[in-house]
């Protein structure tokens, strides 16, 4: 068994807390994970496992995790499924509304349930010959060499314990490869659904665009039940010269679920990466979004919208590395916090010595709908070049009372007025979503969520 | 239509309305004049249900109902409309969306069918033409970047759409040029009939040339200190408020 050797050389006393359970799982399940016959993958899994065993999960003592209590996650034991669910339950899952397509959206589609692809719900037919969309397990079974130099090439060794856990025990995932000049004619939607209680879902995605290639990818994480699951994903994005990727992460899991989502991108000259996160659901969501612009003239947008209530917690942790001259980046995160919800924004911008003419902007704006909600926002600028423009700002505000009265005085219900104003607040971020049916879908979902919350919990002012 | 009895209201413990009495019958137009800071907007806001004013005593009966007990949106649906002295800018909410949400909540309240998109669009274009508002304004954010006069016309557009029983116009004439004043007055007069009433707050006689009131009241220090017919406005224009205030304090 692949992991056995490591287990033997590493006495238990040296293990970081909370890791033993997952090391044991590795023992039990590693021969069922994708890529059994791929040596380089096995050694990568082993390296990651060793690193995870040594460093463990991050804690709040770690500056990068200071405001996000991980006890609810690390204190539970989540199980990686070794085989897809089948039988009656399976029929039930297929009819779930969370799995329904987005109205009006023509797209290619891949659906994963509890980590396993559901080909019956997927549709990736009719792709251009220069475009390859496959599951990771398929690539590893058929031609693993095509991704050998790519997989694990962006995340690197310095990443946190969750990424190491994914590196060791990742399941299936999405592999998108576009050759030079290829264009994905329709958006690709990937749905990750979690279903069974205490499931660990560990997707591993790889997106690699050749020179001048273009793609739009939507990734949705949903729950099929109220179960408590941990969705721990790693996505690596490699953008060659002049390529363009719009990547939308729609996070809508159940309130008892957890999500740690890592996106690591490397951008070459004049490439454009746009990463949108829209977070409605999940009990605790941590997004680690990082882009390293290694070629001149690259552009990266990181845009985020989150609307939270109850005790939801969302932590957006962004790292923008300007590694070459004339690169531009724009970060805009807007959140609406109700009840006892909490959000964290940490925006790191690093401008390397040679990255002259950098233009980096960042802002984080929060609308507090309740006195009990909390926000921590922290910019971190490290600038080693001298000819750069960097700006950052954060605002925190409440719903404008005069606007509320104005709308109500026109006969509009306070719930509707509230949702109109809240919606108006995040409108400029949602408005940047380029796929119209997706934008409509999210606008509607946000509106409905805002009204539903009020009905459920009453006025919180 | 509207009966205000001995209405007292305060802000942060400071008494602003100090015993207002007013009776408005269906079809009547009442002008309210008075010096700056006398409480005209406060009265208008209290009638519309703004909640930072505390009503300390008195009562307001609107169409046989206790107005003060109603939430602002219910008052609006029952037919009270306030044209704001300072209309609010709401970036990110389209004017059209607000208008549609407003008319449909009023319709729903009256047990009428909500308007479908086509019918609504036809209706709103008709109303926009009445106040000579270009259609592009419908698609902009509510009042955002509108000039002072455009904002006031937008208020009248909302009023024309909602067809209220009682319209309260708080200095709708301020900031209007002569042409806009005529347009606004035309909008108001079009709505005028024997069952609709209006309270028109203004500082100037010129508006009353176009919207001719049945009664004129002078509000000072939170009280109506004098009422009369339209000739009172002319007298005020000529003499200012000093003479009545002296009168009132002497009395
Ligand atoms: N929210 C508030 N907080 C504190 N004071 C207030 C508030 N609203 C009104 N006031 C005070 O109440 C008084 C009456 O104000 P109001 O706006 O009703 O006057 P007005 O008659 O409409 O004046 P104008 O002709 O200038 O519009 C003023 O002294 C004003 O400062
Ligand atoms: Mg006033």
XYZ file of C-alpha atoms and ligand atoms in Angstrom:
744
model
C 0.000 0.000 0.000
C 1.338 3.341 -1.065
C 1.106 5.276 2.170
C 2.339 2.563 4.429
C 6.013 3.418 4.245
C 5.458 6.948 5.394
C 3.302 5.829 8.239
C 6.073 3.622 9.493
C 8.836 6.192 9.380
C 6.709 8.782 11.093
C 6.009 7.962 14.712
C 2.634 9.085 16.012
C 4.104 11.523 18.477
C 5.342 13.696 15.619
C 1.951 14.005 14.004
C 0.129 17.293 14.123
C -3.186 17.134 15.914
C -6.279 16.177 13.991
C -4.329 14.466 11.244
C -4.307 10.873 12.440
C -7.836 10.218 11.314
C -7.005 11.211 7.746
C -3.718 9.325 7.702
C -5.652 6.237 8.670
C -8.110 6.888 5.901
C -5.267 7.119 3.466
C -4.217 3.671 4.571
C -7.654 2.262 3.982
C -8.574 3.990 0.803
C -5.489 4.969 -1.137
C -5.685 1.930 -3.424
C -9.115 3.058 -4.557
C -8.156 6.610 -5.476
C -7.668 7.652 -9.096
C -4.228 7.149 -10.637
C -3.206 3.854 -9.054
C -0.730 2.966 -11.753
C 0.779 6.381 -12.078
C 4.020 6.439 -10.142
C 4.622 10.140 -10.211
C 1.135 10.738 -8.850
C 1.652 8.234 -6.078
C 4.820 9.936 -4.977
C 3.089 13.290 -5.104
C 0.310 11.886 -2.912
C 2.908 10.578 -0.490
C 4.755 13.882 -0.328
C 1.557 15.724 0.374
C 0.564 13.213 3.005
C 3.889 13.602 4.756
C 3.544 17.361 4.703
C -0.011 17.175 6.000
C 1.037 14.781 8.766
C 3.816 17.102 9.821
C 2.106 20.488 9.575
C -1.481 19.450 10.106
C -4.377 21.831 9.684
C -3.774 25.529 10.081
C -4.849 27.132 13.367
C -5.791 30.638 14.447
C -2.237 31.148 15.633
C -1.342 31.232 11.981
C -1.669 34.859 10.836
C -3.355 33.786 7.608
C -6.100 32.009 9.531
C -6.400 34.319 12.475
C -10.038 35.282 12.127
C -11.401 31.917 11.083
C -12.035 29.377 13.806
C -11.438 25.952 12.298
C -12.460 23.844 15.271
C -15.869 23.015 13.753
C -14.036 21.578 10.760
C -10.937 19.991 12.253
C -12.864 18.645 15.216
C -15.062 16.492 12.995
C -14.160 13.319 11.168
C -15.099 13.496 7.522
C -14.998 10.411 5.367
C -13.845 10.133 1.823
C -16.193 7.811 -0.056
C -14.495 4.926 -1.789
C -17.317 4.251 -4.217
C -20.251 6.234 -5.586
C -23.609 5.940 -3.893
C -25.966 3.723 -5.800
C -29.486 2.320 -5.694
C -32.592 4.145 -4.568
C -30.804 7.087 -3.011
C -29.196 7.601 -6.315
C -32.538 8.008 -8.067
C -33.527 10.542 -5.415
C -30.430 12.598 -5.869
C -30.955 12.895 -9.570
C -34.232 14.702 -9.129
C -32.856 17.290 -6.687
C -33.450 20.907 -7.550
C -29.853 21.837 -6.701
C -28.774 19.765 -9.672
C -31.121 21.411 -12.124
C -29.450 23.381 -14.871
C -29.403 27.151 -14.690
C -32.438 28.366 -16.683
C -31.579 29.562 -20.151
C -27.938 28.578 -19.900
C -26.601 26.563 -22.784
C -23.502 24.871 -21.507
C -21.377 21.802 -21.311
C -21.865 20.093 -18.023
C -20.091 17.792 -15.616
C -21.721 16.688 -12.392
C -19.990 15.094 -9.431
C -21.862 13.662 -6.447
C -19.886 13.040 -3.262
C -16.760 13.251 -5.391
C -17.766 10.854 -8.154
C -18.712 11.834 -11.684
C -22.346 11.326 -12.646
C -22.136 10.777 -16.336
C -25.903 10.435 -16.660
C -26.260 14.074 -15.677
C -23.250 15.299 -17.579
C -22.991 16.474 -21.124
C -19.689 17.254 -22.731
C -20.518 16.128 -26.227
C -19.667 18.104 -29.300
C -16.439 19.698 -28.158
C -13.983 21.098 -30.631
C -10.981 18.866 -31.344
C -8.638 21.386 -29.766
C -10.604 21.336 -26.555
C -10.413 18.573 -24.029
C -12.781 18.370 -21.063
C -12.411 15.190 -19.064
C -12.498 13.940 -15.552
C -9.181 13.613 -13.793
C -9.672 9.876 -13.323
C -10.139 9.448 -17.033
C -6.984 11.391 -17.846
C -5.006 9.440 -15.271
C -6.263 6.163 -16.725
C -5.738 7.045 -20.362
C -2.841 9.428 -20.797
C -1.455 10.631 -17.485
C 1.722 11.972 -19.084
C -0.225 14.905 -20.576
C -0.675 16.377 -17.132
C 2.463 15.169 -15.399
C 4.231 18.520 -15.511
C 1.076 20.466 -14.769
C -0.595 18.798 -11.817
C 0.739 20.147 -8.536
C 2.906 22.618 -10.460
C 1.102 25.780 -9.325
C 0.069 24.966 -5.770
C 3.577 24.236 -4.592
C 4.924 23.111 -1.301
C 4.222 26.222 0.680
C 0.459 25.818 0.613
C -1.576 25.153 3.752
C -2.643 21.880 5.317
C -5.967 21.677 3.528
C -4.244 21.816 0.164
C -1.794 19.151 1.340
C -4.707 16.982 2.431
C -6.212 17.429 -1.000
C -2.863 16.632 -2.616
C -2.680 13.392 -0.688
C -6.276 12.273 -0.863
C -7.848 14.013 -3.786
C -10.502 12.221 -5.698
C -11.714 12.980 -9.140
C -12.062 16.401 -10.686
C -12.126 18.412 -13.826
C -9.327 18.603 -16.355
C -9.754 21.228 -19.044
C -7.077 21.608 -21.673
C -7.364 24.033 -24.557
C -4.801 24.012 -27.312
C -3.374 27.181 -28.768
C -6.113 29.415 -30.129
C -8.927 27.123 -29.025
C -12.172 28.615 -27.809
C -14.730 26.905 -25.629
C -17.847 27.724 -27.592
C -20.236 27.422 -24.626
C -19.564 27.880 -20.932
C -18.682 24.742 -19.034
C -20.571 24.132 -15.830
C -19.156 21.809 -13.202
C -21.376 20.904 -10.280
C -19.975 19.433 -7.100
C -22.761 18.082 -4.955
C -22.342 16.625 -1.525
C -24.966 14.342 -0.166
C -24.148 11.908 2.613
C -23.515 13.003 6.178
C -19.882 13.713 7.088
C -18.582 13.184 3.594
C -15.217 14.571 2.652
C -15.334 15.765 -0.921
C -11.922 16.496 -2.379
C -12.083 17.622 -5.985
C -8.933 18.335 -7.875
C -9.209 20.513 -10.936
C -6.739 21.501 -13.579
C -7.399 24.166 -16.159
C -4.754 24.829 -18.750
C -5.277 27.242 -21.616
C -2.855 27.373 -24.538
C -1.787 30.627 -26.174
C -4.749 32.813 -27.041
C -7.281 30.215 -25.886
C -10.529 31.328 -24.247
C -12.914 29.672 -21.842
C -15.710 30.377 -19.394
C -16.126 27.946 -16.537
C -18.780 27.885 -13.840
C -18.199 25.775 -10.772
C -21.102 25.278 -8.392
C -20.904 23.604 -5.020
C -24.256 22.481 -3.676
C -25.700 20.194 -1.031
C -28.334 17.608 -1.758
C -29.384 17.369 1.861
C -28.879 19.157 5.148
C -25.922 16.953 5.874
C -22.657 18.309 7.174
C -19.879 17.798 4.653
C -16.427 19.159 4.009
C -15.730 20.241 0.488
C -11.975 20.746 0.180
C -11.000 21.577 -3.365
C -7.857 22.589 -5.169
C -7.923 24.104 -8.617
C -4.820 24.904 -10.586
C -5.070 27.349 -13.437
C -2.354 27.764 -16.035
C -2.860 30.560 -18.507
C -0.450 30.791 -21.399
C 0.264 33.934 -23.410
C -2.827 35.904 -24.311
C -5.289 33.339 -23.021
C -8.458 34.328 -21.197
C -10.399 32.567 -18.492
C -13.596 33.636 -16.753
C -14.062 31.439 -13.753
C -17.200 31.606 -11.618
C -17.396 29.877 -8.274
C -20.941 29.659 -6.987
C -20.959 28.471 -3.407
C -24.350 27.369 -2.225
C -23.982 24.471 0.160
C -26.152 23.759 3.185
C -25.642 25.799 6.334
C -24.130 22.816 8.097
C -21.438 22.303 5.472
C -17.887 23.526 5.234
C -15.909 24.531 2.238
C -12.226 25.221 1.772
C -11.662 26.281 -1.778
C -8.215 26.868 -3.184
C -7.559 28.398 -6.574
C -3.964 28.778 -7.635
C -3.321 30.489 -10.948
C -0.224 31.246 -12.976
C -0.556 33.793 -15.714
C 1.788 34.387 -18.592
C 2.161 37.461 -20.756
C -1.046 39.345 -21.626
C -3.281 36.645 -20.238
C -6.502 37.583 -18.495
C -7.951 35.777 -15.527
C -11.200 36.730 -13.964
C -12.244 34.887 -10.833
C -15.697 35.543 -9.359
C -16.889 34.006 -6.150
C -20.530 34.206 -5.205
C -21.167 32.824 -1.749
C -24.689 32.281 -0.427
C -24.460 29.021 1.390
C -22.171 27.042 3.626
C -21.630 27.264 7.363
C -17.996 28.134 6.954
C -16.384 28.977 3.660
C -12.746 29.764 3.142
C -11.537 30.828 -0.264
C -7.824 30.953 -0.962
C -7.439 32.655 -4.273
C -4.025 33.317 -5.620
C -2.729 34.495 -8.906
C 0.856 34.927 -9.893
C 1.361 37.048 -12.960
C 4.692 35.961 -14.367
C 4.483 37.606 -17.776
C 4.147 41.306 -18.587
C 0.769 42.838 -19.359
C -1.278 40.177 -17.623
C -4.549 41.154 -15.960
C -6.356 39.552 -13.079
C -9.789 40.342 -11.642
C -10.899 38.865 -8.393
C -14.482 39.712 -7.635
C -16.575 38.452 -4.807
C -20.120 38.759 -3.554
C -21.371 37.175 -0.380
C -24.667 37.353 1.375
C -24.697 35.767 4.790
C -26.991 35.283 7.716
C -27.450 33.094 10.807
C -23.921 32.171 11.905
C -22.383 31.822 8.485
C -18.713 32.631 8.175
C -16.905 33.477 4.967
C -13.211 34.141 4.676
C -11.871 35.428 1.381
C -8.114 35.280 1.358
C -6.597 36.648 -1.811
C -3.018 36.838 -2.979
C -2.135 38.817 -6.047
C 1.478 38.495 -7.116
C 2.676 41.019 -9.629
C 5.779 39.279 -10.913
C 6.261 41.204 -14.151
C 5.912 44.718 -15.481
C 2.701 46.323 -16.765
C 0.356 43.899 -15.076
C -2.967 45.101 -13.728
C -5.202 43.651 -11.070
C -8.545 44.557 -9.662
C -10.149 43.148 -6.561
C -13.645 44.021 -5.448
C -15.379 42.141 -2.657
C -18.831 43.109 -1.502
C -20.672 41.439 1.301
C -24.030 41.664 2.987
C -24.007 40.441 6.566
C -27.131 39.724 8.522
C -27.778 38.271 11.980
C -24.640 36.838 13.573
C -22.756 36.202 10.380
C -19.138 37.084 9.971
C -16.846 37.796 7.094
C -13.126 38.061 6.756
C -11.282 39.618 3.882
C -7.538 39.433 3.623
C -6.066 40.902 0.481
C -2.390 40.480 -0.102
C -0.759 42.254 -2.992
C 2.877 41.599 -3.688
C 4.691 43.654 -6.290
C 8.066 42.168 -7.180
C 11.142 44.269 -7.821
C 10.863 44.190 -11.590
C 7.135 44.682 -11.765
C 7.224 48.345 -12.781
C 4.058 50.063 -13.965
C 1.950 47.763 -11.867
C -1.614 48.920 -11.334
C -3.269 47.074 -8.467
C -6.599 47.990 -6.928
C -8.425 46.418 -4.097
C -11.558 47.160 -2.186
C -13.819 45.459 0.279
C -17.230 46.914 1.037
C -19.610 45.547 3.589
C -23.237 46.186 4.287
C -24.156 45.298 7.834
C -27.807 44.436 8.300
C -27.463 43.540 11.944
C -25.581 44.769 14.966
C -24.399 41.272 15.736
C -22.653 40.725 12.423
C -18.922 41.143 12.279
C -16.322 41.963 9.681
C -12.546 41.775 9.683
C -10.806 43.251 6.715
C -7.110 43.465 6.187
C -5.056 44.618 3.237
C -1.450 43.500 3.038
C 0.696 45.346 0.556
C 4.276 44.337 -0.157
C 5.785 46.560 -2.778
C 9.343 46.129 -3.992
C 9.117 48.139 -7.215
C 9.072 51.934 -7.266
C 6.886 52.867 -10.220
C 3.564 51.362 -9.226
C -0.019 52.332 -8.533
C -1.586 50.459 -5.671
C -4.819 51.322 -3.963
C -6.911 49.657 -1.352
C -9.920 50.620 0.675
C -12.616 49.209 2.874
C -16.032 50.554 3.771
C -18.638 49.339 6.209
C -22.144 50.716 6.165
C -25.749 50.103 7.029
C -28.906 50.240 5.014
C -29.806 53.831 4.428
C -32.862 54.640 6.502
C -33.989 57.480 4.254
C -33.897 55.207 1.217
C -35.887 52.614 3.118
C -38.532 55.189 3.986
C -38.589 56.480 0.423
C -39.319 53.025 -0.968
C -41.880 52.200 1.694
C -43.625 55.512 1.124
C -44.224 54.239 -2.422
C -46.118 51.252 -1.080
C -43.219 48.836 -1.282
C -43.019 46.132 1.336
C -40.119 46.618 3.792
C -38.751 43.158 2.963
C -38.791 43.967 -0.707
C -37.332 47.426 -0.088
C -34.539 45.891 1.921
C -33.763 43.380 -0.732
C -33.853 46.074 -3.414
C -31.318 48.153 -1.518
C -29.173 45.187 -0.652
C -29.268 44.016 -4.183
C -28.345 47.523 -5.349
C -25.329 47.353 -3.079
C -23.859 44.256 -4.697
C -25.203 45.057 -8.133
C -21.955 46.406 -9.533
C -20.153 43.168 -8.784
C -22.907 40.867 -10.025
C -23.192 43.143 -13.035
C -19.699 42.099 -14.087
C -20.765 38.513 -14.607
C -20.574 38.113 -18.346
C -22.833 35.089 -18.742
C -26.302 36.600 -18.780
C -28.388 33.580 -17.699
C -25.964 33.049 -14.824
C -26.250 36.682 -13.805
C -30.044 36.539 -13.933
C -30.041 33.335 -11.952
C -27.825 34.806 -9.238
C -29.722 38.081 -9.079
C -32.913 36.163 -8.557
C -31.343 33.776 -6.062
C -29.979 36.698 -4.069
C -33.320 38.486 -4.061
C -35.142 35.358 -2.951
C -32.594 34.611 -0.291
C -32.882 38.091 1.173
C -36.643 37.833 1.372
C -36.613 34.273 2.676
C -34.205 35.188 5.464
C -36.544 37.883 6.668
C -39.494 35.526 6.695
C -37.522 32.964 8.638
C -35.865 35.157 11.175
C -37.898 38.328 11.319
C -36.573 41.849 11.547
C -33.196 42.003 13.232
C -32.723 45.710 13.642
C -60.626 62.720 3.720
C -58.138 63.892 6.347
C -58.668 65.203 9.835
C -55.737 66.229 12.003
C -56.574 66.882 15.651
C -54.220 68.602 18.029
C -51.184 66.835 16.593
C -47.958 67.071 18.581
C -44.712 65.574 17.354
C -41.112 65.788 18.409
C -37.634 64.767 17.297
C -35.065 63.733 19.880
C -37.297 65.117 22.596
C -37.587 68.483 20.867
C -41.198 69.484 20.207
C -41.693 70.486 16.588
C -45.405 70.151 15.906
C -47.281 71.751 18.771
C -50.979 71.210 18.181
C -51.877 71.053 14.500
C -55.553 71.092 13.546
C -56.542 70.599 9.964
C -59.522 69.281 8.043
C -59.264 68.455 4.359
C -62.386 67.413 2.472
C -62.416 65.347 -0.713
C -61.480 67.405 -3.748
C -59.921 70.251 -1.742
C -56.487 71.682 -2.172
C -54.884 73.170 0.919
C -51.716 75.202 0.689
C -49.398 75.242 3.676
C -46.989 78.117 3.958
C -44.753 79.294 6.717
C -41.215 80.317 7.616
C -38.232 77.967 7.346
C -38.039 75.523 10.196
C -41.666 75.998 11.207
C -42.508 72.288 10.854
C -44.055 71.949 7.366
C -41.872 69.037 6.281
C -42.260 67.481 9.700
C -46.023 67.504 9.277
C -45.692 66.025 5.783
C -43.348 63.295 7.040
C -45.471 62.461 10.057
C -48.465 62.037 7.753
C -46.458 59.747 5.483
C -45.256 57.676 8.444
C -41.584 58.469 8.778
C -40.479 56.846 11.984
C -37.871 59.197 13.386
C -40.632 61.522 14.496
C -42.421 60.741 17.697
C -46.076 61.626 17.841
C -46.592 62.707 21.444
C -50.307 63.434 21.254
C -53.194 64.063 18.927
C -54.805 62.017 16.201
C -55.001 61.785 12.440
C -57.988 60.250 10.715
C -57.652 59.412 7.036
C -60.723 58.059 5.255
C -62.213 56.932 8.570
C -59.048 55.100 9.599
C -56.438 55.875 12.226
C -53.574 56.923 9.992
C -50.954 57.001 12.730
C -51.321 53.289 13.348
C -50.459 52.356 9.797
C -47.016 51.455 8.482
C -45.785 53.847 5.771
C -46.291 51.278 2.981
C -49.888 50.723 4.086
C -50.552 54.464 4.052
C -49.161 54.596 0.522
C -51.332 51.702 -0.577
C -54.373 53.298 1.047
C -53.709 56.385 -1.037
C -51.364 58.770 0.785
C -48.541 60.093 -1.327
C -45.663 62.309 -0.232
C -43.639 64.120 -2.868
C -40.382 64.652 -0.998
C -38.805 68.045 -0.525
C -35.488 66.265 -1.099
C -36.100 63.171 -3.232
C -33.702 60.376 -2.371
C -31.061 59.049 -4.750
C -30.852 55.276 -4.826
C -27.910 54.077 -6.899
C -28.334 50.583 -8.285
C -32.147 50.544 -8.215
C -33.627 51.418 -11.566
C -36.364 53.990 -11.693
C -38.489 51.648 -13.763
C -38.096 48.863 -11.220
C -39.163 51.125 -8.370
C -42.187 52.347 -10.315
C -43.263 48.832 -11.168
C -42.799 47.543 -7.627
C -44.768 50.533 -6.356
C -47.749 50.298 -8.690
C -48.020 46.555 -8.252
C -47.966 46.679 -4.485
C -50.711 49.301 -4.586
C -52.724 47.221 -7.080
C -52.306 44.108 -5.000
C -53.501 45.937 -1.908
C -56.618 47.065 -3.745
C -57.282 43.515 -4.868
C -56.562 44.389 -8.476
C -54.522 42.409 -10.983
C -50.831 43.243 -11.038
C -49.707 44.785 -14.293
C -47.805 42.661 -16.745
C -44.622 44.062 -18.249
C -46.268 45.280 -21.457
C -49.222 47.032 -19.849
C -46.959 48.614 -17.290
C -44.566 49.913 -19.904
C -47.381 51.432 -21.904
C -48.818 53.098 -18.813
C -45.531 54.477 -17.583
C -44.663 55.925 -20.966
C -47.977 57.720 -20.961
C -47.306 59.140 -17.485
C -43.741 60.101 -18.394
C -45.105 62.040 -21.344
C -47.455 63.881 -18.974
C -44.512 65.274 -16.999
C -42.426 65.575 -20.173
C -39.791 63.209 -18.878
C -37.518 61.560 -21.390
C -37.692 57.781 -21.381
C -33.995 57.375 -20.636
C -34.756 58.589 -17.116
C -36.842 55.501 -16.543
C -33.831 53.291 -17.039
C -31.483 55.247 -14.799
C -30.995 54.645 -11.102
C -33.638 56.341 -8.975
C -32.858 60.074 -8.926
C -29.133 59.413 -9.238
C -27.523 62.306 -11.021
C -30.931 63.878 -11.733
C -30.975 67.661 -11.613
C -33.069 69.288 -8.889
C -35.913 69.895 -11.333
C -35.718 66.383 -12.778
C -36.025 64.902 -9.315
C -39.178 66.901 -8.647
C -40.667 65.830 -11.957
C -39.863 62.254 -11.051
C -41.884 62.679 -7.865
C -44.842 63.881 -9.886
C -44.403 60.943 -12.247
C -44.677 58.570 -9.298
C -47.732 60.421 -8.075
C -49.376 60.318 -11.492
C -48.766 56.583 -11.642
C -50.064 55.766 -8.173
C -53.116 58.061 -8.374
C -53.295 58.734 -4.634
C -56.336 60.055 -2.773
C -54.252 62.455 -0.731
C -51.123 63.983 -2.232
C -48.722 65.900 -0.052
C -46.374 68.010 -2.118
C -43.488 69.281 -0.048
C -41.975 72.232 -1.878
C -42.278 70.501 -5.193
C -41.911 73.929 -6.797
C -38.534 74.724 -5.245
C -35.738 74.574 -7.757
C -38.023 74.472 -10.773
C -37.615 76.801 -13.706
C -40.727 78.455 -15.108
C -41.333 75.798 -17.747
C -40.832 72.937 -15.315
C -43.175 74.636 -12.874
C -45.897 74.657 -15.513
C -45.233 71.006 -16.349
C -45.455 69.994 -12.708
C -48.607 72.057 -12.198
C -50.125 70.479 -15.282
C -49.330 67.024 -13.903
C -50.961 67.908 -10.618
C -54.017 69.502 -12.197
C -54.553 66.495 -14.447
C -54.891 64.387 -11.345
C -57.210 66.822 -9.657
C -60.821 65.785 -9.277
C -63.664 65.948 -6.759
C -62.494 62.919 -4.837
C -58.765 63.655 -4.607
C -57.264 66.046 -2.104
C -53.919 67.761 -1.852
C -51.700 69.411 0.703
C -49.324 71.725 -1.071
C -46.384 73.013 0.944
C -44.808 76.000 -0.705
C -43.014 79.249 -0.056
C -44.193 80.970 -3.184
C -47.363 82.414 -4.534
C -46.318 81.605 -8.107
C -47.105 77.881 -7.704
C -50.531 78.817 -6.435
C -51.166 80.717 -9.630
C -51.136 77.365 -11.374
C -52.433 75.099 -8.637
C -55.169 77.193 -7.164
C -55.830 76.293 -3.526
C -59.162 76.268 -1.725
C -57.483 77.160 1.565
C -54.169 78.600 2.671
C -52.709 77.926 6.117
C -49.749 79.518 7.793
C -47.649 77.250 9.936
C -45.283 78.832 12.430
C -43.519 77.335 15.450
C -45.384 74.079 14.986
C -48.879 75.543 14.900
C -51.279 76.763 12.261
C -51.534 80.397 13.200
C -53.755 81.567 10.418
C -55.998 80.116 7.734
C -57.745 81.781 4.867
C -58.566 81.479 1.199
C -56.184 81.980 -1.702
C -55.981 85.715 -1.056
C -54.005 84.974 2.124
C -51.126 83.756 -0.016
C -51.112 87.030 -1.906
C -51.130 88.958 1.319
C -48.172 86.894 2.614
C -46.306 87.527 -0.611
C -46.693 91.240 -0.060
C -46.155 91.476 3.682
C -44.116 88.428 4.781
C -44.880 86.463 7.940
C -43.963 89.006 10.574
C -47.384 90.576 10.912
C -49.229 87.332 11.553
C -46.608 86.023 13.911
C -46.883 89.215 15.946
C -50.615 88.825 15.854
C -50.423 85.241 16.963
C -48.083 85.876 19.863
C -50.133 88.872 20.952
C -53.262 86.745 20.985
N -34.465 64.627 12.166
C -34.370 65.805 12.781
N -33.468 65.975 13.764
C -33.362 67.170 14.398
N -34.114 68.224 14.107
C -35.041 68.104 13.156
C -35.202 66.899 12.425
N -36.190 67.078 11.530
C -36.606 68.336 11.676
N -35.920 68.966 12.655
C -36.095 70.348 13.094
O -37.454 70.609 13.145
C -37.742 71.920 12.714
C -38.776 71.874 11.629
O -38.205 71.338 10.475
P -39.005 71.165 9.125
O -38.109 70.464 8.170
O -40.298 70.523 9.408
O -39.215 72.657 8.670
P -39.891 73.259 7.385
O -41.025 74.063 7.835
O -40.176 72.194 6.409
O -38.738 74.203 6.846
P -38.284 74.573 5.351
O -39.208 75.635 4.890
O -36.916 75.119 5.520
O -38.340 73.341 4.535
C -36.427 72.502 12.292
O -35.949 73.315 13.332
C -35.552 71.320 12.072
O -34.208 71.616 12.326
Mg -39.440 71.662 4.587
